PDB file of C-alpha atoms in Angstrom:
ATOM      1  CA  UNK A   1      75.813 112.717  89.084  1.00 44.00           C
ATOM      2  CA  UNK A   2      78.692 110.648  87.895  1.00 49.00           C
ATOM      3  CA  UNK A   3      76.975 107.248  88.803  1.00 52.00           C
ATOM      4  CA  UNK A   4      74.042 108.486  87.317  1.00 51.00           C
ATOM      5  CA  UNK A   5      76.039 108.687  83.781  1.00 49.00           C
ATOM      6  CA  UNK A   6      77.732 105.476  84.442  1.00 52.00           C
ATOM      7  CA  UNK A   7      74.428 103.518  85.004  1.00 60.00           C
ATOM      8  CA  UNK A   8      72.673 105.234  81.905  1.00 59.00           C
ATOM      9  CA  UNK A   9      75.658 104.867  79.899  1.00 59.00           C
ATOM     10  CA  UNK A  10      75.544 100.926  81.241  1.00 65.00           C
ATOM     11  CA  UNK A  11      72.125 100.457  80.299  1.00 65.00           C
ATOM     12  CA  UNK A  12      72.176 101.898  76.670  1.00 63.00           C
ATOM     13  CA  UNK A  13      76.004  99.730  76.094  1.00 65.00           C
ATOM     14  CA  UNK A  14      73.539  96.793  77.152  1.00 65.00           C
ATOM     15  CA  UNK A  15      70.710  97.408  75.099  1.00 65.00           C
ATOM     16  CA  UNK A  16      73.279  98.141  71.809  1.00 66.00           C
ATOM     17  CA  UNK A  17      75.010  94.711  72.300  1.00 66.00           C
ATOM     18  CA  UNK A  18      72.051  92.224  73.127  1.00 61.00           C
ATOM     19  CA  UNK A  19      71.141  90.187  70.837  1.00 62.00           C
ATOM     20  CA  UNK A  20      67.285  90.284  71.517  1.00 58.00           C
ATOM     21  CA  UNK A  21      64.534  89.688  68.906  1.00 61.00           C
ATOM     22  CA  UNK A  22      61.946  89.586  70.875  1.00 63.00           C
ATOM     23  CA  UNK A  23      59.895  92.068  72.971  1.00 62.00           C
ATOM     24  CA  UNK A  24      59.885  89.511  75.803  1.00 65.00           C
ATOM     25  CA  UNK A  25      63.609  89.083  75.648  1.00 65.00           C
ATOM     26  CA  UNK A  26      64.277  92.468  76.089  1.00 68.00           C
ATOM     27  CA  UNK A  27      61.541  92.705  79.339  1.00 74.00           C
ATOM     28  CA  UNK A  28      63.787  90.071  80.460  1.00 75.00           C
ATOM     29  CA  UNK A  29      67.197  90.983  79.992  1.00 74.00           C
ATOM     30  CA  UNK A  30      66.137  94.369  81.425  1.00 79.00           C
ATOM     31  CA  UNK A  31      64.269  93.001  84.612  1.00 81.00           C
ATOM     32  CA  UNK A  32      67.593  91.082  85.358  1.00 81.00           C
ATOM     33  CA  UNK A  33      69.600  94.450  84.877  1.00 82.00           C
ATOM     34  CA  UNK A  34      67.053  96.274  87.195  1.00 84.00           C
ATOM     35  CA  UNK A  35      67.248  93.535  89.664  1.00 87.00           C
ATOM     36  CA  UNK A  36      71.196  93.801  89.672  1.00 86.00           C
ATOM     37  CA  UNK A  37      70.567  97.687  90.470  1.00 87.00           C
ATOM     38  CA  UNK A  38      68.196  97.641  93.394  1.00 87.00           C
ATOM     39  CA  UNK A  39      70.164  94.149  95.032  1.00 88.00           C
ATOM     40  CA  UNK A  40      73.210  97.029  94.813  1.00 88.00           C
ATOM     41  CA  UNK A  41      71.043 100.076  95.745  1.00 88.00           C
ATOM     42  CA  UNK A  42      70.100  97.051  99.095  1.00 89.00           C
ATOM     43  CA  UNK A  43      73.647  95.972  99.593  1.00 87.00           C
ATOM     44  CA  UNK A  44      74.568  99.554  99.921  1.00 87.00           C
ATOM     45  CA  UNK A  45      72.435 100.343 102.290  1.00 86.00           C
ATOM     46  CA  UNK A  46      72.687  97.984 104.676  1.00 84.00           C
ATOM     47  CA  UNK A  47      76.653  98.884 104.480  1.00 84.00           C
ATOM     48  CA  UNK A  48      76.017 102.513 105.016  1.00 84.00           C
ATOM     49  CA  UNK A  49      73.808 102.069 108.184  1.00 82.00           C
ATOM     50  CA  UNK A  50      76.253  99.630 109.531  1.00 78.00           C
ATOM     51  CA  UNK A  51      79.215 102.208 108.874  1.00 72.00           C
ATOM     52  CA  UNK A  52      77.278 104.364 110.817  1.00 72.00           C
ATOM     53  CA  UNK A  53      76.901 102.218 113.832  1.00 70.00           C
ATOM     54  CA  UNK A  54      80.579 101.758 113.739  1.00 66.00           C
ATOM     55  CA  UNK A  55      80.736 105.476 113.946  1.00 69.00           C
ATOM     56  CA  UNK A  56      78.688 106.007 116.840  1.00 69.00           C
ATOM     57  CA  UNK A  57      80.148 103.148 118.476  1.00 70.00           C
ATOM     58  CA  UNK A  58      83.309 104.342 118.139  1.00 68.00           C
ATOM     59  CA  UNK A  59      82.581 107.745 119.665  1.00 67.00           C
ATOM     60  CA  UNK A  60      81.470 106.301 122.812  1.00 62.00           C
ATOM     61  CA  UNK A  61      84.540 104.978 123.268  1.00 54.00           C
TER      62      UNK A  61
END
């Protein structure tokens, strides 16, 4: 829930201090900021399942 804040909060402290006068602008600087997100939400992921592995390796041990 926390994240959650922190990424809304994120997005409206980017919109405030942009600079953007044009509709196109903003469709831009957003896409970039949405991009970040899922390359994290990606990154993440692949970190998670590989934590796992290590896990499971480990038991066998």
């Amino acid at each position: 829930m926390m994240l959650l804040l922190i990424r809304l909060t994120s997005l409206v402290m980017l919109l405030l201090n942009t600079k953007v006068k044009t509709l196109f602008g903003l469709r831009m600087l957003l896409l970039e900021f949405l991009t970040l997100i899922l390359i994290r939400r990606f990154v993440m992921g692949i970190m998670r399942k590989g934590m796992t592995r290590v896990q499971r390796s480990s038991r066998r041990s």
